[in-house]
PDB file of C-alpha atoms in Angstrom:
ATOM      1  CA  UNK A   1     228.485 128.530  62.250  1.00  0.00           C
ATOM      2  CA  UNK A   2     229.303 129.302  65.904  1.00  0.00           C
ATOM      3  CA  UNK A   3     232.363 131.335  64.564  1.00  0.00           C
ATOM      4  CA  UNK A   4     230.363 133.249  62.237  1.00  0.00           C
ATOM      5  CA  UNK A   5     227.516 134.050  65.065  1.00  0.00           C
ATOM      6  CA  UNK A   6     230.479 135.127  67.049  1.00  0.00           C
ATOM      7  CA  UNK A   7     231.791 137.498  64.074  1.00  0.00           C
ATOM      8  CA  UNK A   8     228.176 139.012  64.163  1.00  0.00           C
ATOM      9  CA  UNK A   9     227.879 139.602  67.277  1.00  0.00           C
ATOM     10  CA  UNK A  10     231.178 141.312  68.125  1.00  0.00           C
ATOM     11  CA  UNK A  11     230.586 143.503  65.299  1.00  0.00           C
ATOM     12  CA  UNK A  12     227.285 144.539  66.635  1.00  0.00           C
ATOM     13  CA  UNK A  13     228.785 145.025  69.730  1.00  0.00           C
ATOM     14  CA  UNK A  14     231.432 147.471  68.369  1.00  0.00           C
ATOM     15  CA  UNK A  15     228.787 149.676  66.459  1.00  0.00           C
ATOM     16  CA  UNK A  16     226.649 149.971  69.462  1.00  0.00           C
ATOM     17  CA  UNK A  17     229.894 151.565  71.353  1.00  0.00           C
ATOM     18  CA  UNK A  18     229.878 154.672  68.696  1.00  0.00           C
ATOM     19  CA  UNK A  19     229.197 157.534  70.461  1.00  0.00           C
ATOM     20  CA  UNK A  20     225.494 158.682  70.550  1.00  0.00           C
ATOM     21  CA  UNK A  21     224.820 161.461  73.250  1.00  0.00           C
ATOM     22  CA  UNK A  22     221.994 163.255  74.855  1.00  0.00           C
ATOM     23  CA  UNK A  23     220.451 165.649  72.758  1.00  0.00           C
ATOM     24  CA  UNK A  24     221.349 169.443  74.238  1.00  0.00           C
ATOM     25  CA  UNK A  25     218.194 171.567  74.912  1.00  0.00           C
ATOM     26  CA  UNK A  26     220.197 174.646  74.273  1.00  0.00           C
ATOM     27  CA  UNK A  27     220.318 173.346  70.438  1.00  0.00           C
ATOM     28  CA  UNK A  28     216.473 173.601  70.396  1.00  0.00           C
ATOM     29  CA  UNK A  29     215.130 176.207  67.081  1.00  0.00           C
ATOM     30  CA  UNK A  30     211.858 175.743  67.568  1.00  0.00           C
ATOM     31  CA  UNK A  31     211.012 175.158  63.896  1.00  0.00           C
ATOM     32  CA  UNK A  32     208.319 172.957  64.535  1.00  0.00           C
ATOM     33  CA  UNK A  33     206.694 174.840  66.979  1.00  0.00           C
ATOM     34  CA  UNK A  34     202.605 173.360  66.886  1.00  0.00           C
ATOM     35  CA  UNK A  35     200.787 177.291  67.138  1.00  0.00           C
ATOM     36  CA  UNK A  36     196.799 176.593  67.280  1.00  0.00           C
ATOM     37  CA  UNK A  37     194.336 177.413  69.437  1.00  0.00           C
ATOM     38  CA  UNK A  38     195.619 174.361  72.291  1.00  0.00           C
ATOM     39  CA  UNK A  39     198.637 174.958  71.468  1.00  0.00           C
ATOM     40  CA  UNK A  40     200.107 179.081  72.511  1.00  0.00           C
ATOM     41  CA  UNK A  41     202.422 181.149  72.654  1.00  0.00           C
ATOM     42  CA  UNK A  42     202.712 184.195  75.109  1.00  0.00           C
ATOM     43  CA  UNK A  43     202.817 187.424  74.796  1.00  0.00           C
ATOM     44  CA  UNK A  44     206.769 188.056  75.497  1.00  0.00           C
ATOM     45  CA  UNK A  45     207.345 184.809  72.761  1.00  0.00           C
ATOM     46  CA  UNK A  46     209.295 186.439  69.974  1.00  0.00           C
ATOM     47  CA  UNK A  47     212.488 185.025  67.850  1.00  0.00           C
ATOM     48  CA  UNK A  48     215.167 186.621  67.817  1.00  0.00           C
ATOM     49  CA  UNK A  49     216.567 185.753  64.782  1.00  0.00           C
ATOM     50  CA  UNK A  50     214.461 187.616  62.454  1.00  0.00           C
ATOM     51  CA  UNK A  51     215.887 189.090  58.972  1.00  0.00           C
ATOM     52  CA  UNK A  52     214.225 191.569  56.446  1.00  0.00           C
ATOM     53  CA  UNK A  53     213.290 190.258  52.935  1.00  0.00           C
ATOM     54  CA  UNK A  54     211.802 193.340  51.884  1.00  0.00           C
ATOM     55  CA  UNK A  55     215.163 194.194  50.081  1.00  0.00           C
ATOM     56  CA  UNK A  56     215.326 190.904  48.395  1.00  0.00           C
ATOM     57  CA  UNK A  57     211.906 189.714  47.477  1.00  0.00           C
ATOM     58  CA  UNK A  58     209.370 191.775  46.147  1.00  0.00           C
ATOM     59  CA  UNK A  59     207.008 192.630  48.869  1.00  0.00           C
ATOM     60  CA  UNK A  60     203.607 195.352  50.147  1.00  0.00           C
ATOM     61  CA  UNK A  61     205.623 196.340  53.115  1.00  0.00           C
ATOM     62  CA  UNK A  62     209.033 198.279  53.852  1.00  0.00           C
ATOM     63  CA  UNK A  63     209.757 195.915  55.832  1.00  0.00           C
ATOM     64  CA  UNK A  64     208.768 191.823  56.229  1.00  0.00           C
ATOM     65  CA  UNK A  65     210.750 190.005  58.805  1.00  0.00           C
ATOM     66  CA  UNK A  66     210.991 186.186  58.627  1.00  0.00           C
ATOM     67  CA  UNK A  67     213.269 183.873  60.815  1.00  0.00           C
ATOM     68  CA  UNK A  68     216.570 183.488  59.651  1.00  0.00           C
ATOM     69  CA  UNK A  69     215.873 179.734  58.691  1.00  0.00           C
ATOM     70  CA  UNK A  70     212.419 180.832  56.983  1.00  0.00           C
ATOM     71  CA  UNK A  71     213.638 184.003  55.566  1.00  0.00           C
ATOM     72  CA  UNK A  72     217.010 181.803  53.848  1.00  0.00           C
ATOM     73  CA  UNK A  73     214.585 179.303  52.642  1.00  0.00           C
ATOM     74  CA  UNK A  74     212.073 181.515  51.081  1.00  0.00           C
ATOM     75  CA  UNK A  75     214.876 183.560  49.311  1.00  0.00           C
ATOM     76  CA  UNK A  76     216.281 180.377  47.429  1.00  0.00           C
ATOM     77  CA  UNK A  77     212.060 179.560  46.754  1.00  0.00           C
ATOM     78  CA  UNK A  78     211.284 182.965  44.888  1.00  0.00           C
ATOM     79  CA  UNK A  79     214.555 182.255  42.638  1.00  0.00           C
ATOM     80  CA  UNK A  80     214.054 179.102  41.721  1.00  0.00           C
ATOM     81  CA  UNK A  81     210.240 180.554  40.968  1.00  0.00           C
ATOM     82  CA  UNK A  82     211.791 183.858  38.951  1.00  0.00           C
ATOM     83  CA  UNK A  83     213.602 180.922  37.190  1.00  0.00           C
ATOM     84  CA  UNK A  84     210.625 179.589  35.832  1.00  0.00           C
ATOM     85  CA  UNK A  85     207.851 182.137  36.138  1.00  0.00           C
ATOM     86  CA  UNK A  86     207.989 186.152  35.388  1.00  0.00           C
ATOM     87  CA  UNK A  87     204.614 186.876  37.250  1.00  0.00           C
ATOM     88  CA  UNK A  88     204.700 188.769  40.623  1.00  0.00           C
ATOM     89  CA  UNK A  89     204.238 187.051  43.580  1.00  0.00           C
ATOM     90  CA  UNK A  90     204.245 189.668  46.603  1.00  0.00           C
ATOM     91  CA  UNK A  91     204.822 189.129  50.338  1.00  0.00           C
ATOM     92  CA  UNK A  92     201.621 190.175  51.700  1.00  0.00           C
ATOM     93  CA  UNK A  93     202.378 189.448  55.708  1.00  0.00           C
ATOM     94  CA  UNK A  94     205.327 187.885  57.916  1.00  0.00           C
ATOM     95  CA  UNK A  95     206.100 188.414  61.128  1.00  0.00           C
ATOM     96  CA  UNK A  96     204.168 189.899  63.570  1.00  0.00           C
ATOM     97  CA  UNK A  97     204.173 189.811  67.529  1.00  0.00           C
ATOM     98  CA  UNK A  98     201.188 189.321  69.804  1.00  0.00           C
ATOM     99  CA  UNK A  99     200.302 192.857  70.053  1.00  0.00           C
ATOM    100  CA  UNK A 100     200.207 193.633  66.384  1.00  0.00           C
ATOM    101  CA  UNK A 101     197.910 190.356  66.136  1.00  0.00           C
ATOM    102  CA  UNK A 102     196.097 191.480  69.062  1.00  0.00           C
ATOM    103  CA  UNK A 103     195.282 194.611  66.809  1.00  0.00           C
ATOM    104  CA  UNK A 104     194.722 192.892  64.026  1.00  0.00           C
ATOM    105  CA  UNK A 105     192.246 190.536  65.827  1.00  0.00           C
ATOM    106  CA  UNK A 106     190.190 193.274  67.360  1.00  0.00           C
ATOM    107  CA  UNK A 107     189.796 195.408  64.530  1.00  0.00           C
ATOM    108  CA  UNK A 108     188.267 192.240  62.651  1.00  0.00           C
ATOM    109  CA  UNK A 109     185.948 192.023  65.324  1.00  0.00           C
ATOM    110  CA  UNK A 110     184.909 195.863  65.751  1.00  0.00           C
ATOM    111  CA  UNK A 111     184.565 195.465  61.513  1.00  0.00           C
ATOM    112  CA  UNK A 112     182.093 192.840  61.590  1.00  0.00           C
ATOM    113  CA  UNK A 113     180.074 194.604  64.529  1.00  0.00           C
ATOM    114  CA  UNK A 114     179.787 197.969  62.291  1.00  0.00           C
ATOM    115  CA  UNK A 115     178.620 195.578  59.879  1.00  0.00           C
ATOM    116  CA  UNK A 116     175.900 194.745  61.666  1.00  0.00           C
ATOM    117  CA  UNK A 117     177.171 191.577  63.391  1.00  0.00           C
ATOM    118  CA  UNK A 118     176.394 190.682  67.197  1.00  0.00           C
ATOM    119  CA  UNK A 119     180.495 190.870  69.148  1.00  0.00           C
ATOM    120  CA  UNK A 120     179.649 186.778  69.941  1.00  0.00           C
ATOM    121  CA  UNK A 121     178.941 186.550  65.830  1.00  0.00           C
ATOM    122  CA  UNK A 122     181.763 188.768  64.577  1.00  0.00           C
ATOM    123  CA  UNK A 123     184.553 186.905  67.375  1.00  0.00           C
ATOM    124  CA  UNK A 124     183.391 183.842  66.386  1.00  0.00           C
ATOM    125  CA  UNK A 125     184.018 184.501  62.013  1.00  0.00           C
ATOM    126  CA  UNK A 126     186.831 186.637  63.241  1.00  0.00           C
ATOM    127  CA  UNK A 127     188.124 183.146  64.648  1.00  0.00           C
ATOM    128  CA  UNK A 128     187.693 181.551  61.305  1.00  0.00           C
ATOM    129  CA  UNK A 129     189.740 184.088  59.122  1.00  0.00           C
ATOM    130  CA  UNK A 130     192.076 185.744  61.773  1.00  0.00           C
ATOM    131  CA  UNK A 131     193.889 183.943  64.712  1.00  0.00           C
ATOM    132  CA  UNK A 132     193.387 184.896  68.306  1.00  0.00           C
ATOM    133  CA  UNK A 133     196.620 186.436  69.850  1.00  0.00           C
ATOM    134  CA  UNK A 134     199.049 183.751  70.836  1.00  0.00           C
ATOM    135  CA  UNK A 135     197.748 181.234  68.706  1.00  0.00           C
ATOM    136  CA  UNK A 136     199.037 183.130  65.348  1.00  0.00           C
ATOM    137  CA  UNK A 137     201.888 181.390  63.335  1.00  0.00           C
ATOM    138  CA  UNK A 138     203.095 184.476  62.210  1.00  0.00           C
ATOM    139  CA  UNK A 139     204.229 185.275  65.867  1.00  0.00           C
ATOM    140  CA  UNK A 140     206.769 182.509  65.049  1.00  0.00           C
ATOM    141  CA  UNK A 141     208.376 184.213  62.431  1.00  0.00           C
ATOM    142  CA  UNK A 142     208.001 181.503  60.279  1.00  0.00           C
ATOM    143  CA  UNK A 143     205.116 181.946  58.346  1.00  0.00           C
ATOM    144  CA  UNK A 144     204.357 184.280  54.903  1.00  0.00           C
ATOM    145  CA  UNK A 145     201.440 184.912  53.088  1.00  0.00           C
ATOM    146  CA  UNK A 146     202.284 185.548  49.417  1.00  0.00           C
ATOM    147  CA  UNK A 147     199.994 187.097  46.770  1.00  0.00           C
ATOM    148  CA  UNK A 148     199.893 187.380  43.167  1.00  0.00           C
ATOM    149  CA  UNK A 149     198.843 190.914  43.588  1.00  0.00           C
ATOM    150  CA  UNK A 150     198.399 193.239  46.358  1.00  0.00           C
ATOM    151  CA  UNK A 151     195.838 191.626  48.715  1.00  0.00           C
ATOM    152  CA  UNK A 152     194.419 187.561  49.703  1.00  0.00           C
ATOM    153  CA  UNK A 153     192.368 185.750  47.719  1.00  0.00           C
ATOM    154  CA  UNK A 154     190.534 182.000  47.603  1.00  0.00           C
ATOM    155  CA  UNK A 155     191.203 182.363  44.246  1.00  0.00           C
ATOM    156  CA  UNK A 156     195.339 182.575  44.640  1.00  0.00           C
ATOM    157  CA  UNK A 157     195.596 178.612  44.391  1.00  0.00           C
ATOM    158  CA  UNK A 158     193.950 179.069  40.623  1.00  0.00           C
ATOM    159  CA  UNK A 159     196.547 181.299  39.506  1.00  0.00           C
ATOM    160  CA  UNK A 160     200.382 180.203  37.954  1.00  0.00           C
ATOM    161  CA  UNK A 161     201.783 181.449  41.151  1.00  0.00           C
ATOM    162  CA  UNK A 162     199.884 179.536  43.193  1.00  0.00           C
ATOM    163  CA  UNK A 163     199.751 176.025  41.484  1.00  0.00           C
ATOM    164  CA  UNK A 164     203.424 176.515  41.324  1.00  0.00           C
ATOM    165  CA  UNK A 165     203.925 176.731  45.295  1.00  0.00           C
ATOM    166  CA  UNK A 166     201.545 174.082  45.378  1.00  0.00           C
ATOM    167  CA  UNK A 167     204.464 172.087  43.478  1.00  0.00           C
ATOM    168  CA  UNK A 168     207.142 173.362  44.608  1.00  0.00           C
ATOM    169  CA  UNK A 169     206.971 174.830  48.132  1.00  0.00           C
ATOM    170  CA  UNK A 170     207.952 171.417  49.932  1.00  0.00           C
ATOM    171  CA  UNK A 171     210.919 170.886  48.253  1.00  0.00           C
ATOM    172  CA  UNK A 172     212.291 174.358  49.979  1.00  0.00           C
ATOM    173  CA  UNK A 173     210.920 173.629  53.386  1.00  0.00           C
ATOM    174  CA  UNK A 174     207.495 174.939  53.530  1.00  0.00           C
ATOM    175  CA  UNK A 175     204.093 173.720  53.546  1.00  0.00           C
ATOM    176  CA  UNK A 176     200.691 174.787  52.625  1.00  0.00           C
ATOM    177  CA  UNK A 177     199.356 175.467  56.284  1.00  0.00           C
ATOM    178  CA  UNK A 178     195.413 175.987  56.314  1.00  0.00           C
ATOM    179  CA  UNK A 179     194.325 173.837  53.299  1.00  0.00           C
ATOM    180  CA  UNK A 180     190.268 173.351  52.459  1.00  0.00           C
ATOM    181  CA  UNK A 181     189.441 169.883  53.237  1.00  0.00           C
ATOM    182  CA  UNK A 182     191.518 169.944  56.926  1.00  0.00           C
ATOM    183  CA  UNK A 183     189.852 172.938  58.138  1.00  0.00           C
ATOM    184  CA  UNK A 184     187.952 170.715  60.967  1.00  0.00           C
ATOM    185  CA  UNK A 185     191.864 169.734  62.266  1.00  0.00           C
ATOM    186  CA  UNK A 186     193.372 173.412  61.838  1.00  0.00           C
ATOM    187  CA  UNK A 187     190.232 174.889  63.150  1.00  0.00           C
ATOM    188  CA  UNK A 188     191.396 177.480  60.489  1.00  0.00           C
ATOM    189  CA  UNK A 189     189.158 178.694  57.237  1.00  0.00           C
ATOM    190  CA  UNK A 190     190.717 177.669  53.572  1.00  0.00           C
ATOM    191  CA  UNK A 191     194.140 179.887  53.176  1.00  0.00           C
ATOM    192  CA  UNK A 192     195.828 178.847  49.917  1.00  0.00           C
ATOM    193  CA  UNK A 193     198.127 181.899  50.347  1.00  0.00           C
ATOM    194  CA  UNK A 194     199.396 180.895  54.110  1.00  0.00           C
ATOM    195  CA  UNK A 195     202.800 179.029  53.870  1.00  0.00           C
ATOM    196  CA  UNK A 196     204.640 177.611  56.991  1.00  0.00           C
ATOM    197  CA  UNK A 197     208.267 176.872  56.910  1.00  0.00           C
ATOM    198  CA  UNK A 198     209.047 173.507  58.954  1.00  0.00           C
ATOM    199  CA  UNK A 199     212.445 172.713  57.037  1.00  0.00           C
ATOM    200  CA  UNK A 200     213.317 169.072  55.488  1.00  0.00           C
ATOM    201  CA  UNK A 201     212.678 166.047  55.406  1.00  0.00           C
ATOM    202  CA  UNK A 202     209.538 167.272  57.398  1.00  0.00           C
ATOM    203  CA  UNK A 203     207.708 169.160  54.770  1.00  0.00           C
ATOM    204  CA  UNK A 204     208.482 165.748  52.372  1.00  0.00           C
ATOM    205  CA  UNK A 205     206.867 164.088  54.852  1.00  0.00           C
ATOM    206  CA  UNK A 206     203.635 166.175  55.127  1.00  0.00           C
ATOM    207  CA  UNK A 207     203.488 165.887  51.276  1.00  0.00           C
ATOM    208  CA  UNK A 208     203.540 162.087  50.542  1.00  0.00           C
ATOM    209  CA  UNK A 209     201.529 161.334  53.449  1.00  0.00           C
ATOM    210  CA  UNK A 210     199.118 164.119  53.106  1.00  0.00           C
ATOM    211  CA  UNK A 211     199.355 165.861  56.599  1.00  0.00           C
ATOM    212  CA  UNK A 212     199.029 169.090  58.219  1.00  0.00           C
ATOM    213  CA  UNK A 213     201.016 170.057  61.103  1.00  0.00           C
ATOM    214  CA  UNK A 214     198.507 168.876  63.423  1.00  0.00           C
ATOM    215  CA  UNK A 215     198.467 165.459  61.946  1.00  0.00           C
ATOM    216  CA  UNK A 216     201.848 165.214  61.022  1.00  0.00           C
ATOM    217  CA  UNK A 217     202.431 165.972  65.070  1.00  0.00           C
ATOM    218  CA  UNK A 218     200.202 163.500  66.098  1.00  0.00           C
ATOM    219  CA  UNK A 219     202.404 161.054  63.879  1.00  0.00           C
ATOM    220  CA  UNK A 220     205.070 161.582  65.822  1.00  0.00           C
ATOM    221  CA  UNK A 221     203.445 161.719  69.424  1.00  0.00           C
ATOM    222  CA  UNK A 222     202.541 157.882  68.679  1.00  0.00           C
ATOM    223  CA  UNK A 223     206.375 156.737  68.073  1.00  0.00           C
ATOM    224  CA  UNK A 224     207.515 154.691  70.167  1.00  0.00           C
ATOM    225  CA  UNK A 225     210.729 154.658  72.161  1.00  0.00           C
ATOM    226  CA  UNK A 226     213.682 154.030  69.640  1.00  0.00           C
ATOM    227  CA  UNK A 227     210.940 154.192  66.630  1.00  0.00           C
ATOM    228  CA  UNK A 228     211.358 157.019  63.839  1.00  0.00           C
ATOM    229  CA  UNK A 229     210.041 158.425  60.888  1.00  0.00           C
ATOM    230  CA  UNK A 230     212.210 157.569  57.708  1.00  0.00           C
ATOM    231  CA  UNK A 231     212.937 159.810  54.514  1.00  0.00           C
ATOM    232  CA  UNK A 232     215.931 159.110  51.852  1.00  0.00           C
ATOM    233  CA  UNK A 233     217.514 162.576  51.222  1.00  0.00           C
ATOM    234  CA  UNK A 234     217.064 163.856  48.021  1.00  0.00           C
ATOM    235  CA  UNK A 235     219.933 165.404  47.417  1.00  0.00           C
ATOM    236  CA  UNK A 236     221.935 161.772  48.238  1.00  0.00           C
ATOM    237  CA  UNK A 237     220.388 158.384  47.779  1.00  0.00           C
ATOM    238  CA  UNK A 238     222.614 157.027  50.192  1.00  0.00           C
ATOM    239  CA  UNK A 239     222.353 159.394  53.321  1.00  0.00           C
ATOM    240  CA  UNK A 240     218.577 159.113  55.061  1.00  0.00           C
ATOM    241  CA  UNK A 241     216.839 161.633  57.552  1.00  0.00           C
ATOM    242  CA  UNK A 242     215.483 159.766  60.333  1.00  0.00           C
ATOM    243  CA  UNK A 243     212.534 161.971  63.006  1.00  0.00           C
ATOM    244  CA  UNK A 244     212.611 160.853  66.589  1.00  0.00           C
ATOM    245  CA  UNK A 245     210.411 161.672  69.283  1.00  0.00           C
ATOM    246  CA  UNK A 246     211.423 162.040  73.032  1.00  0.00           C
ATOM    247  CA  UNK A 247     209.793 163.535  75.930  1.00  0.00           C
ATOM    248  CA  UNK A 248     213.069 162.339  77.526  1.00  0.00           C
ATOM    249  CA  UNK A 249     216.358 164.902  77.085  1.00  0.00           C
ATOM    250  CA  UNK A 250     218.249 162.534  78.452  1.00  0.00           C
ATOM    251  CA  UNK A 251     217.698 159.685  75.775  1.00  0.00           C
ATOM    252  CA  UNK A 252     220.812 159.543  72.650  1.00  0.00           C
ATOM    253  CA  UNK A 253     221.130 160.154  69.299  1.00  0.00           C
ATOM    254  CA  UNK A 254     223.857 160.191  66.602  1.00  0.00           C
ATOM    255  CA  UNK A 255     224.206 162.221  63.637  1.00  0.00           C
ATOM    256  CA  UNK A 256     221.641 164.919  64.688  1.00  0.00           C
ATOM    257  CA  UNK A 257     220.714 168.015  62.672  1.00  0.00           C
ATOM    258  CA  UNK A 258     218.073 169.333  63.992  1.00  0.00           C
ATOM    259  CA  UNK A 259     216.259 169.764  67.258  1.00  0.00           C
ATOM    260  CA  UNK A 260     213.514 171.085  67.678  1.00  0.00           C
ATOM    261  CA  UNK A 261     210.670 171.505  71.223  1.00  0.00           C
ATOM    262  CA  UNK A 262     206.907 171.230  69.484  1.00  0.00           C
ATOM    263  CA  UNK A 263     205.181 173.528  72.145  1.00  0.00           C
ATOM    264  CA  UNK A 264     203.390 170.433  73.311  1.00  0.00           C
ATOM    265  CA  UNK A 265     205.847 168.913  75.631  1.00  0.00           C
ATOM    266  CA  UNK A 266     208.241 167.055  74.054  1.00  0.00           C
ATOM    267  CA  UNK A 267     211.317 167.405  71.429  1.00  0.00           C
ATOM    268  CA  UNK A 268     211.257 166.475  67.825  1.00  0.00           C
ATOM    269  CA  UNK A 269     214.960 164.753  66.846  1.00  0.00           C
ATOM    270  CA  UNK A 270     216.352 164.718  63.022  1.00  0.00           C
ATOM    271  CA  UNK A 271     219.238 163.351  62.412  1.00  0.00           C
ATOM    272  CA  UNK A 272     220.521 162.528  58.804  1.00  0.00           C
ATOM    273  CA  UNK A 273     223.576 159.892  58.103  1.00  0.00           C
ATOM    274  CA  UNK A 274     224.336 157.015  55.851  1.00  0.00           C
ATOM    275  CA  UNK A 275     222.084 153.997  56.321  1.00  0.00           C
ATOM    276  CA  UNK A 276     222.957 152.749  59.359  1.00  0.00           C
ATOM    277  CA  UNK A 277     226.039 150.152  59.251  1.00  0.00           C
ATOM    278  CA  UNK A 278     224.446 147.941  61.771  1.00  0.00           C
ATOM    279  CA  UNK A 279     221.000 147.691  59.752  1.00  0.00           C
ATOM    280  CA  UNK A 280     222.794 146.556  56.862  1.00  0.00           C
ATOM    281  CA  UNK A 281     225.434 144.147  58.856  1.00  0.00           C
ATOM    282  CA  UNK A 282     222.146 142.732  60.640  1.00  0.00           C
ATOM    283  CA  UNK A 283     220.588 142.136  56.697  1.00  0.00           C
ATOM    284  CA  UNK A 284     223.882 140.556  55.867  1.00  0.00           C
ATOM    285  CA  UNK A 285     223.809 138.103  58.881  1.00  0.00           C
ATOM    286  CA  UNK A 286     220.660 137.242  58.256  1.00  0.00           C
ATOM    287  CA  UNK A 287     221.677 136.298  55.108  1.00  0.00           C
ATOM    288  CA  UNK A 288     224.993 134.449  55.782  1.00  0.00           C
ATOM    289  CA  UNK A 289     222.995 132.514  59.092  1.00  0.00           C
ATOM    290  CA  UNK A 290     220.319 130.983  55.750  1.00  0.00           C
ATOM    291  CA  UNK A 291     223.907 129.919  53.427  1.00  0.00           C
ATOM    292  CA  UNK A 292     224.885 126.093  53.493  1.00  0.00           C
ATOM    293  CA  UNK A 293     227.984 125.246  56.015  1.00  0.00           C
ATOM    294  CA  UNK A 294     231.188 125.343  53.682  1.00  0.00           C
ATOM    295  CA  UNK A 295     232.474 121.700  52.996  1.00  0.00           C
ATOM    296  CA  UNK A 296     234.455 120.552  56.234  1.00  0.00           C
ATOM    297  CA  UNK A 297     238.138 120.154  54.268  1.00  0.00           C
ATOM    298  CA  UNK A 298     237.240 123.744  53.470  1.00  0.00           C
ATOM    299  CA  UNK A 299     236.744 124.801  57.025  1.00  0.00           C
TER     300      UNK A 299
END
C-alpha cells in the first residue's frame, strides 16, 4: 500500500513539473471585450485587424468591415446557411468607429425631437434602440446585424433566416446579443438581428446555460483561483476547453488558445487539451487506494 501511495505521488509530482507559464499580455485579442454602458471604449479604440465581407457575403453596403476573427467566422456561417437555405440574408451594419456612432446617435436624437419629442425624451428612447458612443459593440468590429431584406425588423426572428441563426449561430462563434427577456441586464431594447462574435467554447457556453455577455461575465468574475469553466470540444470528445479567470498576469497556464482582457479589469484564459493526465491518474488512485491488498506470497 505504502509502495503504491509512493507510485501516486511521484507521478503527481512529475505532471505538476510540465511546463505551464505566465500568460503574455501581448497575446491579448480582445474578443471578449464586455461594451455596455459601464463598460467603454474610447474614442481612439479601433481594431486593427478589420477585413471587408462585402465581396464575399451579400451585403447593403460597398463596404462592411468585421474583425478578422469575426469576419472568418461569419464567412464559414453564411455557407453553411447557403447550404441549407436559398433566401437572402443581407449584412445590414458592421463596423463602425465612435464618430460614425456618434453620428448615428445624434441624428436619432434630433429625429425624435422633429417628431415632437422633448431632447431628455428622444436621448432617453434613443438609448433604448441606438448605443451611446463608446458603449457600441460595433466599435469592436465584432458585431453584424443581418437582415432578410434591406432594413431591421422585430419581426426578423419569425422568418427562416432568422430561426436558423437562432440554431445555428453558436456553433460558428456568435451569439444572439440583445435578446427580449434580458433587456433589464443589456440595458438594450429586443434586437433579434444583432449578432456578437465571442468565438468557442464561449458562445456553447452562453447557449446551454442561457447567458448574455453580461451574465456569462459575471460567471466568470466569481471563479475562483485555479477554478474554470468546462466544455468538451465538439469537434473531439477527448480534447476539452477549459475558461480561466485571472486578474493576475503573472499566474500559469498550459495549453492556452486564447487570451483575451474583458474591458473590466481582468483577463479571460482558454486553453483546450486532452483531459488532464493528472485528473484521470488522481481517479485511478482513488480507485486502486479502495482495491483489497494482493495476497502476501503475491507481494
Amino acid at each position: 500500500m505504502r509502495f503504491l501511495r509512493f507510485i501516486c505521488a511521484s507521478l503527481l509530482l512529475l505532471l505538476a513539473a510540465q511546463p505551464a507559464l505566465a500568460f503574455d499580455c501581448g497575446q491579448d485579442d480582445q474578443l471578449l471585450l464586455l461594451v455596455n454602458r459601464e463598460h467603454t471604449l474610447d474614442a481612439a479604440w479601433q481594431p486593427d485587424d478589420l477585413l471587408d465581407i462585402a465581396g464575399l457575403a451579400p451585403s447593403t453596403k460597398g463596404v462592411m468591415q468585421l474583425r478578422d476573427a469575426a469576419a472568418n467566422a461569419y464567412i464559414r456561417m453564411y455557407t453553411a446557411y447557403r447550404e441549407e437555405k436559398n433566401l437572402t440574408l443581407n449584412t445590414i451594419s458592421g463596423y463602425r468607429n465612435y464618430n460614425v456612432q456618434k453620428q448615428l446617435f445624434n441624428g436619432k436624437v434630433a429625429g425624435r425631437q422633429r417628431a415632437g419629442q422633448s431632447y431628455q425624451t428622444a436621448f432617453n428612447n434613443t438609448l433604448l434602440y441606438t448605443a451611446y458612443p463608446g458603449t457600441s459593440e460595433h466599435q469592436t468590429g465584432l458585431a453584424i446585424d443581418l437582415s432578410n431584406n434591406a432594413g431591421l425588423s422585430e419581426n426578423f426572428r419569425g422568418t427562416e433566416q432568422g430561426q436558423w441563426l437562432l440554431a445555428n449561430c453558436w456553433d460558428f462563434g456568435f451569439i444572439l446579443r440583445y435578446d427580449a427577456d434580458k433587456t433589464a441586464l443589456t440595458a438594450i431594447a429586443y434586437e433579434p438581428w444583432h449578432y456578437r462574435y465571442v468565438g468557442l467554447p464561449h458562445s456553447l457556453l452562453m447557449r446551454d446555460n442561457d447567458w448574455v455577455l453580461e451574465e456569462y461575465m459575471d460567471a466568470l468574475h466569481k471563479l475562483e483561483p485555479g477554478e474554470y469553466l468546462e466544455y468538451a470540444d465538439p469537434a473531439d470528445a477527448e480534447m476539452f476547453y477549459r475558461v480561466y479567470y485571472t486578474l493576475d498576469t503573472s499566474d500559469d497556464f498550459a495549453d492556452i488558445v486564447n487570451v483575451s482582457s474583458d474591458n473590466c479589469g481582468g483577463y479571460i484564459i482558454t486553453t483546450h487539451s486532452r483531459r488532464q493526465v493528472e485528473d484521470l491518474l488522481l481517479a485511478w488512485a482513488n480507485s486502486a487506494l479502495r482495491t483489497p491488498l494482493l495476497p502476501t506470497s503475491l507481494s
